[in-house]
Tab-separated table of C-alpha atoms and ligand atoms in Angstrom:
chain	number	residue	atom	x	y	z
H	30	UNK	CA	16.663	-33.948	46.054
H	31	UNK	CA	17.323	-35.734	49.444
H	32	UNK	CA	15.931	-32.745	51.239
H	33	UNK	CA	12.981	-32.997	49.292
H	34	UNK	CA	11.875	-36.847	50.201
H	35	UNK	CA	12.907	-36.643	53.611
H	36	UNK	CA	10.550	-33.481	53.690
H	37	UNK	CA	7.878	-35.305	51.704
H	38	UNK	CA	8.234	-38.133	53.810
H	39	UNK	CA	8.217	-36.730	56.686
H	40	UNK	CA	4.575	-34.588	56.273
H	41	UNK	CA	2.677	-37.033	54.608
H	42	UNK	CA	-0.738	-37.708	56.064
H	43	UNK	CA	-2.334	-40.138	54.856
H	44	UNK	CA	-6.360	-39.025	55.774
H	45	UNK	CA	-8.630	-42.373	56.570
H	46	UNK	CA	-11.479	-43.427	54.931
H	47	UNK	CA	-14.526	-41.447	55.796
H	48	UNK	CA	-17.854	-42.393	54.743
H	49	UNK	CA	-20.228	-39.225	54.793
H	50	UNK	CA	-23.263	-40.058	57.237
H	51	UNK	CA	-25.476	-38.977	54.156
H	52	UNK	CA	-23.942	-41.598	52.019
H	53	UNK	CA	-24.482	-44.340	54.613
H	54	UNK	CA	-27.859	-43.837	55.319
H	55	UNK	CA	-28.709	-43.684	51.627
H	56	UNK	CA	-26.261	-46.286	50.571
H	57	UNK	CA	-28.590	-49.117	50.105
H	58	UNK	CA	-29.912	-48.367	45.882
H	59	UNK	CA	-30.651	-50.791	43.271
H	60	UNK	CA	-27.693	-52.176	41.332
H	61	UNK	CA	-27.165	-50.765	38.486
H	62	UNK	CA	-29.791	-51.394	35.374
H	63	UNK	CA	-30.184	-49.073	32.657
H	64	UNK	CA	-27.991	-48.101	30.266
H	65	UNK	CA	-24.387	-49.053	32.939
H	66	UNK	CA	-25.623	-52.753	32.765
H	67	UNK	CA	-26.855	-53.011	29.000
H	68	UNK	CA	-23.343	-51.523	27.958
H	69	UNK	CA	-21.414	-54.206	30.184
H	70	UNK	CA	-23.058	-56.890	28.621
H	71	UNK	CA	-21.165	-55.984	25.432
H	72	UNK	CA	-18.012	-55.172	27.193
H	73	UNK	CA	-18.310	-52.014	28.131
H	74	UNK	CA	-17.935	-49.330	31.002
H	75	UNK	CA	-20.478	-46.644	30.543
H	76	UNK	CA	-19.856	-44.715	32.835
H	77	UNK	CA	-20.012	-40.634	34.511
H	78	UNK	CA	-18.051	-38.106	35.981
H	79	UNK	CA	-19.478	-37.422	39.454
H	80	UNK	CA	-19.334	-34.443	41.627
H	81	UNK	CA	-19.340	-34.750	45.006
H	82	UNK	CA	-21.676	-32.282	46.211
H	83	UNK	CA	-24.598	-33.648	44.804
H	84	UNK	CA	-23.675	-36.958	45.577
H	85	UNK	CA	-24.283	-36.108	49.360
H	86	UNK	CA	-26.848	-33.995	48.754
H	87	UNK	CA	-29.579	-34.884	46.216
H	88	UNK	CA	-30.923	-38.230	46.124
H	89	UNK	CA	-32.241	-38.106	42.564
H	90	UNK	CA	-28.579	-37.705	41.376
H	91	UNK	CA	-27.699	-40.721	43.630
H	92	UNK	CA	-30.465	-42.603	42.267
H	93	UNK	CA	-29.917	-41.718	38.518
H	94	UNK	CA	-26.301	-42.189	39.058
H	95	UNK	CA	-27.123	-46.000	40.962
H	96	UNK	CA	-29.179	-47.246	38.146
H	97	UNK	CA	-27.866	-46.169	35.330
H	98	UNK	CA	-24.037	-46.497	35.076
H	99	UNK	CA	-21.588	-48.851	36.078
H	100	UNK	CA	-18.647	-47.025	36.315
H	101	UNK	CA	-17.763	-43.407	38.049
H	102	UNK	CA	-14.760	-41.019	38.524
H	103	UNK	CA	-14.385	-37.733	39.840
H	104	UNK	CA	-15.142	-34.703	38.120
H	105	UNK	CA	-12.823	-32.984	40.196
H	106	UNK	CA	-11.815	-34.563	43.693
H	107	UNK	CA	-8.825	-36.357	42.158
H	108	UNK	CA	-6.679	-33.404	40.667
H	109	UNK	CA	-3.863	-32.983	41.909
H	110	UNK	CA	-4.629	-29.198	43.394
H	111	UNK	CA	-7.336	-31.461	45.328
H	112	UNK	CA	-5.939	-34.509	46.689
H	113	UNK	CA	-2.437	-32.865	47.646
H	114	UNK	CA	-3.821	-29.308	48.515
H	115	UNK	CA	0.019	-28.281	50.799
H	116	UNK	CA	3.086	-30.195	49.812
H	117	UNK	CA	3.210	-33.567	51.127
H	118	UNK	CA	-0.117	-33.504	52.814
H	119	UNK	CA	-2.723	-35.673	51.217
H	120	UNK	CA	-6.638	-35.205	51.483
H	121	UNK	CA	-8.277	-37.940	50.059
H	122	UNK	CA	-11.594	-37.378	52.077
H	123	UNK	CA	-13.548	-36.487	48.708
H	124	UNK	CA	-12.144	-39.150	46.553
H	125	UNK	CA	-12.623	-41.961	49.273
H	126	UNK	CA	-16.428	-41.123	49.251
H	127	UNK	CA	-16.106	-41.993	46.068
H	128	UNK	CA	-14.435	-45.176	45.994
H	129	UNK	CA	-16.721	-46.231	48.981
H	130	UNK	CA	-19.996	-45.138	46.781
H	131	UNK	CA	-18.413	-47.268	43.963
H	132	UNK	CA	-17.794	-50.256	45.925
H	133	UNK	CA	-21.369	-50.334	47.769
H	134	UNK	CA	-23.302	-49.587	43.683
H	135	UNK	CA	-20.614	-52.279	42.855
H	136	UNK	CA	-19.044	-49.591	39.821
H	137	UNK	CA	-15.830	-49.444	38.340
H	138	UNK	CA	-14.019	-46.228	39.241
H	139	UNK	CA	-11.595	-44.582	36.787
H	140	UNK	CA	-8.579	-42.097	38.405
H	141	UNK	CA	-8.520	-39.237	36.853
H	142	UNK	CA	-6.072	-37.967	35.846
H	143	UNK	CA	-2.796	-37.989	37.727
H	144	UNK	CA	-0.346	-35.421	35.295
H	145	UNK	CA	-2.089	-32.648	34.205
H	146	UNK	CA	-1.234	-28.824	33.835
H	147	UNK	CA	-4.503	-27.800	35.451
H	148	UNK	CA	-5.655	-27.661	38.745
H	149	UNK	CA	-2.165	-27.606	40.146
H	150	UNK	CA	-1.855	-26.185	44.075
H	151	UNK	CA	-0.502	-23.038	44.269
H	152	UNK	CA	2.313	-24.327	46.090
H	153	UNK	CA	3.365	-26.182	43.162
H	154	UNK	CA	2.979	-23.347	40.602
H	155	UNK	CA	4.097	-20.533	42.931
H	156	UNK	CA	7.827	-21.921	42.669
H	157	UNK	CA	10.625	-22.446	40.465
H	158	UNK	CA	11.392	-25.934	41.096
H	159	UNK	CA	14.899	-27.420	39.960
H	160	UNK	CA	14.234	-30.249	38.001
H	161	UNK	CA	14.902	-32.835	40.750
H	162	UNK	CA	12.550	-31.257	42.748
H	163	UNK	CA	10.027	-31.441	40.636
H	164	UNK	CA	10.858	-35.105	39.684
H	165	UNK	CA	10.443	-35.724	43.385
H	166	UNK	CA	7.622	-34.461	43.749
H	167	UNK	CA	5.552	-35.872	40.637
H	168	UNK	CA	7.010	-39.780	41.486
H	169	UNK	CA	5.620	-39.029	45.292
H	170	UNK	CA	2.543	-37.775	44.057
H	171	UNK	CA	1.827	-40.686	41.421
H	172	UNK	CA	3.226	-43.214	44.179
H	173	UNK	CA	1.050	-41.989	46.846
H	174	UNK	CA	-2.269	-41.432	45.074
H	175	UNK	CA	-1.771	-45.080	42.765
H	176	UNK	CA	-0.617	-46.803	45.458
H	177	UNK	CA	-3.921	-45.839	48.034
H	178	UNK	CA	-6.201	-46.716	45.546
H	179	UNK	CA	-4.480	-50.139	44.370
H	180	UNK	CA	-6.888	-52.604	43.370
H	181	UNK	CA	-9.930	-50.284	44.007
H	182	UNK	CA	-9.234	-48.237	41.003
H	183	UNK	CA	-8.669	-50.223	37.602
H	184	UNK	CA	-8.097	-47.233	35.373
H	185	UNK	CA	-5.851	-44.209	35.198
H	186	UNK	CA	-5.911	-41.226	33.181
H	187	UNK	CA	-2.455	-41.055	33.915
H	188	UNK	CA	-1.247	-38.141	31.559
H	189	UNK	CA	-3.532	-35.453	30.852
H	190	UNK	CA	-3.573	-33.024	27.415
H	191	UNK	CA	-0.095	-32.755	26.777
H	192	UNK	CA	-0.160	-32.295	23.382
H	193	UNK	CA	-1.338	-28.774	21.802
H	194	UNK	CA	-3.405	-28.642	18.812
H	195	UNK	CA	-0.790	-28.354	16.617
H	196	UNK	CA	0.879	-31.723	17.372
H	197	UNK	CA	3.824	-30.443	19.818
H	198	UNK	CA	4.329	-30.992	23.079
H	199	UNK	CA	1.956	-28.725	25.086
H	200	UNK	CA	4.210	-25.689	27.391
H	201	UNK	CA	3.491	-26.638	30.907
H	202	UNK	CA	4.720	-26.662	34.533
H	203	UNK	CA	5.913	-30.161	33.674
H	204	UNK	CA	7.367	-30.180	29.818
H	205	UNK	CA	9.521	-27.112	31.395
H	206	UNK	CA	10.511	-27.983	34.445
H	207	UNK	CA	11.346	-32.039	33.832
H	208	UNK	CA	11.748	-32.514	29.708
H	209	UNK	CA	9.426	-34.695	27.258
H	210	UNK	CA	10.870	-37.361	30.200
H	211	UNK	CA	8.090	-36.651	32.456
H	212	UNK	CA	5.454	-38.744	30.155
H	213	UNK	CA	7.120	-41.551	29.875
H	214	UNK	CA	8.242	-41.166	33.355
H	215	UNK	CA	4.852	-41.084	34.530
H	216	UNK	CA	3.559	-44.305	33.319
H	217	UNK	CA	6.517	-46.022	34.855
H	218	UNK	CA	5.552	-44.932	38.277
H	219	UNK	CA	1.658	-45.705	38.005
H	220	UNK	CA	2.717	-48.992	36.894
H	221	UNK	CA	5.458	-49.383	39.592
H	222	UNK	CA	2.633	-48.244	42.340
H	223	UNK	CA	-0.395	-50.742	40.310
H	224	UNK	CA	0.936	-52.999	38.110
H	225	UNK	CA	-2.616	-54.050	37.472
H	226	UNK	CA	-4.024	-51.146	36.596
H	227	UNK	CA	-5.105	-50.270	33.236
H	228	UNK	CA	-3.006	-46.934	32.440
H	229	UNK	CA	-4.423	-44.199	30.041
H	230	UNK	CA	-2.958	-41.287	27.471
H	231	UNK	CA	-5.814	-39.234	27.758
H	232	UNK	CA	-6.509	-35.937	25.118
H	233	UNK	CA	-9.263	-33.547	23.917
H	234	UNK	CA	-9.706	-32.567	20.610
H	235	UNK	CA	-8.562	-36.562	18.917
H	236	UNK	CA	-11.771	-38.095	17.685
H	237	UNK	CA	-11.058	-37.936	13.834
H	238	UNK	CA	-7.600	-37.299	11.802
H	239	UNK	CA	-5.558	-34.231	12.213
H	240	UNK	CA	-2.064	-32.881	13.588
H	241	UNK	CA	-3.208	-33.413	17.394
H	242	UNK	CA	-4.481	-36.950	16.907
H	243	UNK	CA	-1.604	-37.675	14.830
H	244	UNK	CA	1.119	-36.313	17.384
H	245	UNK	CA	-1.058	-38.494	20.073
H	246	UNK	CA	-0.555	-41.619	17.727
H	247	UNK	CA	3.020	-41.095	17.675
H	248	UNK	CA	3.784	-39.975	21.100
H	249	UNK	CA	2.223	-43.367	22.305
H	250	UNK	CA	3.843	-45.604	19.317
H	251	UNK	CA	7.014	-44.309	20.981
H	252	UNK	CA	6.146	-45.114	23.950
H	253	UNK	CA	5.491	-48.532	23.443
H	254	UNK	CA	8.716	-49.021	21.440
H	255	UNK	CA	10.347	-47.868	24.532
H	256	UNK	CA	8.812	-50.626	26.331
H	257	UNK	CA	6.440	-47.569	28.670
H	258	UNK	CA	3.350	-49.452	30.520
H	259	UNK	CA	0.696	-47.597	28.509
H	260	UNK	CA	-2.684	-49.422	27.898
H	261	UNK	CA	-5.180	-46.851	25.993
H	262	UNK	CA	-6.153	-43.954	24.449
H	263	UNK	CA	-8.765	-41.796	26.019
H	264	UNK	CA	-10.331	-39.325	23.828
H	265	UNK	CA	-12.510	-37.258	25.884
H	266	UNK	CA	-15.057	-35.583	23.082
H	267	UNK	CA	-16.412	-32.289	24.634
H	268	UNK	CA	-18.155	-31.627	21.087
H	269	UNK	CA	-20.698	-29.658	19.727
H	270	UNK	CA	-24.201	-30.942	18.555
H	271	UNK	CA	-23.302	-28.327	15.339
H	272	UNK	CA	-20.253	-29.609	14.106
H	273	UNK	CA	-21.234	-34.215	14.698
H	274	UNK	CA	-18.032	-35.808	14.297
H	275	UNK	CA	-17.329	-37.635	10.892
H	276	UNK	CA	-18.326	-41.793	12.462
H	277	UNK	CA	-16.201	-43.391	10.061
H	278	UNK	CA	-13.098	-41.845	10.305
H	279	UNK	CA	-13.339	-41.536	14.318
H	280	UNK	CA	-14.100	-45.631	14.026
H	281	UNK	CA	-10.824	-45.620	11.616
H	282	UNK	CA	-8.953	-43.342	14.211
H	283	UNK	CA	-10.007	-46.008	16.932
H	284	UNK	CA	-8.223	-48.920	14.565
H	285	UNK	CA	-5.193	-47.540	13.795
H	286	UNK	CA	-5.065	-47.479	18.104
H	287	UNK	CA	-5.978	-51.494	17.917
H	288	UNK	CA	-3.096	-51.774	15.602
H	289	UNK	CA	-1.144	-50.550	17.873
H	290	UNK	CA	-3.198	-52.793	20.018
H	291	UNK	CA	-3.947	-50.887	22.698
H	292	UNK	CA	-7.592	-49.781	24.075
H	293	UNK	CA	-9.565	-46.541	22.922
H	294	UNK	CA	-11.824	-45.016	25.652
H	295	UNK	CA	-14.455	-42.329	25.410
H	296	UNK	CA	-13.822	-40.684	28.767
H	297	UNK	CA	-15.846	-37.329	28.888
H	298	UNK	CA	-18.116	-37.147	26.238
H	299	UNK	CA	-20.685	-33.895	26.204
H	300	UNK	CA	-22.453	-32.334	23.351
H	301	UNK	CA	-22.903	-28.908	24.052
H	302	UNK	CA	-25.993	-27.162	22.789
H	303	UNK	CA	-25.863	-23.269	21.773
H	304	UNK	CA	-28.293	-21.273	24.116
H	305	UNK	CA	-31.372	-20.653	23.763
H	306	UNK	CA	-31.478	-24.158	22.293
H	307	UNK	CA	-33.705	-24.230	18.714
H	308	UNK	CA	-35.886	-26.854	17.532
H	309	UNK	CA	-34.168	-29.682	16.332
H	310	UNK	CA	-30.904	-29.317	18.785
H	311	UNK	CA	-31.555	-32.273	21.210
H	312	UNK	CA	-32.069	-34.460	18.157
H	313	UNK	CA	-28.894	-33.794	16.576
H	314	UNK	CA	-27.331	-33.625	20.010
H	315	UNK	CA	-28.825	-37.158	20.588
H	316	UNK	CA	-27.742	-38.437	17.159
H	317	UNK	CA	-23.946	-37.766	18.096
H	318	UNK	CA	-24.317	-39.473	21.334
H	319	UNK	CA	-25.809	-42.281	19.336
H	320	UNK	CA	-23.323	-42.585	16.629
H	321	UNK	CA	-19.913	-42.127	19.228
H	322	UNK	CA	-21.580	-45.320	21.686
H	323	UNK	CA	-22.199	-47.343	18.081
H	324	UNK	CA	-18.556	-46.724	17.007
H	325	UNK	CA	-17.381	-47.446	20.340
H	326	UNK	CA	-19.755	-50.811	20.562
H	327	UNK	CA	-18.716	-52.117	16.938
H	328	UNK	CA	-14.468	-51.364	18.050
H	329	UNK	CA	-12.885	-54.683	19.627
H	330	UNK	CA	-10.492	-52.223	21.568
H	331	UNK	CA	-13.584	-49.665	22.566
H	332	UNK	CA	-13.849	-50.512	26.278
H	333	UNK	CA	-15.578	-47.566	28.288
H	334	UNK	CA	-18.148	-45.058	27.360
H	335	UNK	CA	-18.349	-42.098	30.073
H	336	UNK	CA	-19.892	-38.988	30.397
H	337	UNK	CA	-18.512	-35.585	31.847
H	338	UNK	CA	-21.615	-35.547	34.462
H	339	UNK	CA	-25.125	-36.873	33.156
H	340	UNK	CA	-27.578	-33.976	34.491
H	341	UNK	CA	-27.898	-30.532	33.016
H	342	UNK	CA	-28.209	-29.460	36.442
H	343	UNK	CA	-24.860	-30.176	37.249
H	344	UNK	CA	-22.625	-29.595	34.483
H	345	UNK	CA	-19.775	-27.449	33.581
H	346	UNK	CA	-20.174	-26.808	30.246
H	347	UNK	CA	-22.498	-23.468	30.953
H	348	UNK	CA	-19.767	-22.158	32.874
H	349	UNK	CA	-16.820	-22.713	30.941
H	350	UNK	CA	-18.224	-22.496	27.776
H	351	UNK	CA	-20.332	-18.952	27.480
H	352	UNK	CA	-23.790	-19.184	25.623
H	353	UNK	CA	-23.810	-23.394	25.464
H	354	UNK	CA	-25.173	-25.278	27.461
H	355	UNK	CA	-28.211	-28.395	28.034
H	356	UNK	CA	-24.732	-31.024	27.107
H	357	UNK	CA	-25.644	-34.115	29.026
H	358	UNK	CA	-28.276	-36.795	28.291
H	359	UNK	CA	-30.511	-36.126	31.376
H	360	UNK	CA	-32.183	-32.367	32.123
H	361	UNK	CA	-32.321	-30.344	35.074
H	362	UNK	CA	-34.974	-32.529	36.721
H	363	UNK	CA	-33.220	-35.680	35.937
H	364	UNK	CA	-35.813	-36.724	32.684
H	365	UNK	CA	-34.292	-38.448	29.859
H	366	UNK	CA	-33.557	-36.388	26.829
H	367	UNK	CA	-33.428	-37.648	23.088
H	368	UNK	CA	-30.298	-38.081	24.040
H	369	UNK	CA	-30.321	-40.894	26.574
H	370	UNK	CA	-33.467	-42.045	24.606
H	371	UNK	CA	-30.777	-43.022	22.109
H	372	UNK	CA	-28.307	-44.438	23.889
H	373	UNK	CA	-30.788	-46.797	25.139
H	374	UNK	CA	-31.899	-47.904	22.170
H	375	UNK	CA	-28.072	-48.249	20.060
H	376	UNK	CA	-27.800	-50.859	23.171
H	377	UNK	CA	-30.631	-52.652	22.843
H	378	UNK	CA	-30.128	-52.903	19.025
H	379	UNK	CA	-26.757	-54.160	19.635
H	380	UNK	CA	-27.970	-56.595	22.399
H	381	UNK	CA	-29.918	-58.218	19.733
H	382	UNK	CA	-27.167	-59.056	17.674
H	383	UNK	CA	-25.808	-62.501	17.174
B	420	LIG	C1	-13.413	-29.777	34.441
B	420	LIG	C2	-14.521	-29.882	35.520
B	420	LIG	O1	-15.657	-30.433	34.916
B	420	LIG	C3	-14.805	-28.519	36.101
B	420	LIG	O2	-15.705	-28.627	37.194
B	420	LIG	C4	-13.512	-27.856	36.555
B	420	LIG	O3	-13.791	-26.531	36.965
B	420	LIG	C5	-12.492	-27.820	35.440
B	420	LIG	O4	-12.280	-29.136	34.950
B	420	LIG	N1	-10.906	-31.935	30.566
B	420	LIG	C6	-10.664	-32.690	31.679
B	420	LIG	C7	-11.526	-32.521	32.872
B	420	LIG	O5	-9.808	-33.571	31.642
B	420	LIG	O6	-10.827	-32.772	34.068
B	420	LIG	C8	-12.141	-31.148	32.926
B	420	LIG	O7	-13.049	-31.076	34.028
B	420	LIG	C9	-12.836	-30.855	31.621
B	420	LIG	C10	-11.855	-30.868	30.472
């Protein structure tokens, strides 16, 4: 294990900020005022999942993204596979632009997502690793990448799927190579490296009652009774407008979190539309947007509302999902759908009340 820090140590290179000539030229947008700044008013982050291409690229995304949310983080650009590409040399060229962008627009960024069993380097996956090794490795990694955004970023999803949908532990790199430890673990070191920062379980596949949401509830009850720094739940909802989730029992799921009392966040809802789209789609599609942002406004411990991307035009549904697609609440030329249409208007209801 001593070789291994030393090594670590010894290789790290810490990239500087670069602001993309693109971004600073371009920088200067409206604050945010649609639906980021209706949603703070009632406590909460709405927020989006950016990619960085068209952030540098296309001003309408820059200028949907400016005005309507108030809170970003990277689709990709802070995987691991991304920010530590060779062992002990950081990039974090794609996720400063990020931060910067966030600070000028004055957003809240979210860190996503720090443990996950995806988008791993190939260095890291290419290996057998003793376990010490690999313990090394994931504390420098959390350390590094927590610690360099300190203050600028509020939220981490620190842990990432690691339950299957059965309720066990999910087989990965990670559950193999360290032990259940490496959860628990985890949350330690983000909170070592930010002990402000608002740390997140964060799962697919939890919005109502069944074995996976169940295993979730009682992997972080035992966390807490173990005295782990963990904050929230993030339930990231990449549904279907077919199959709407049941409101009331995904408002009851959100409770029994409160309880608990930590937070709930939505942190990657889409509603995926099968293609060719029928008549009808984009209103059901909008009514599930509607009812997830109303049981997210009416829960105490609801405090962010994000989207996996907010243009059909960039999206990555189509692609990983075959024959679905049209998931987010703007279209390919960045015009509001039903679906934004009634997002809007759940906050301006809820504006109204007392
Ligand atoms: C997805 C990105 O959107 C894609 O661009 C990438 O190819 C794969 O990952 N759950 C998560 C996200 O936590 O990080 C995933 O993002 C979508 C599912």
């Amino acid at each position: 294990m001593r070789w291994m820090t030393s090594c670590l140590g010894a290789f790290v290179v810490a990239t500087a900020a670069v602001t993309s000539p693109v971004l600073a030229e371009q920088a200067v947008l409206p604050a945010a005022s649609g639906l980021g700044e209706l949603a703070r008013q009632r406590g909460v982050q709405l927020g989006t999942a950016v990619a960085l291409d068209p952030l540098e690229t296309e001003a309408s995304y820059r200028d949907r993204l400016a005005r309507e949310f108030a809170s970003v983080v990277a689709e990709n650009a802070m995987k691991f596979e991304f920010l530590q590409p060779e062992i002990g040399l950081f990039d974090f060229r794609q996720a400063d632009r990020l931060v910067n962008f966030a600070a000028e627009q004055q957003m809240q960024v979210r860190g996503h997502t720090l443990v996950w069993h995806w988008a791993l380097p190939d260095w890291l996956e290419d290996r057998n690793w003793s376990r010490d090794e690999l313990l090394a490795i994931l504390k420098y990694h959390i350390k590094t990448v927590v610690g360099r955004y300190r203050g600028d970023i509020v939220v981490w999803d620190v842990v990432n799927e690691a339950i299957a949908k059965d309720g066990t532990l999910r087989d990965t790199l990670w559950l193999r190579g360290i032990g259940p430890e490496y959860i628990e673990l985890a949350f330690r070191w983000a909170h070592e490296a930010d002990p402000d920062a608002l740390l997140i379980y964060n799962d697919f596949g939890n919005e109502g009652f069944n074995a996976k949401s169940d295993a979730i509830y009682q992997l972080v009850r035992s966390l807490l009774e173990k005295g782990v720094p963990i904050h929230g739940v993030g339930l990231q909802m990449h549904l279907r407008a077919d199959r709407p989730p049941d409101p009331s029992e995904v408002a009851a799921n959100f409770e029994r979190f409160a309880d608990l009392g930590l937070q709930v966040q939505i942190t990657e809802i889409d509603v995926r539309i099968r293609q060719p789209s029928r008549a009808g789609d984009l209103e059901r599609q909008a009514q599930i947007y509607r009812d997830m942002l109303q049981v997210c406004l009416q829960a105490e411990n609801c405090t962010s509302f994000t989207t996996w991307g907010f243009t059909d035009r960039h999206s990555w549904v189509p692609t990983h999902f075959e024959g679905w697609g049209e998931a987010l609440i703007f279209d390919k030329n960045y015009q509001p759908k039903p679906a934004y249409r009634s997002l809007l208007e759940v906050l301006s209801e809820t504006q109204a009340e007392p």
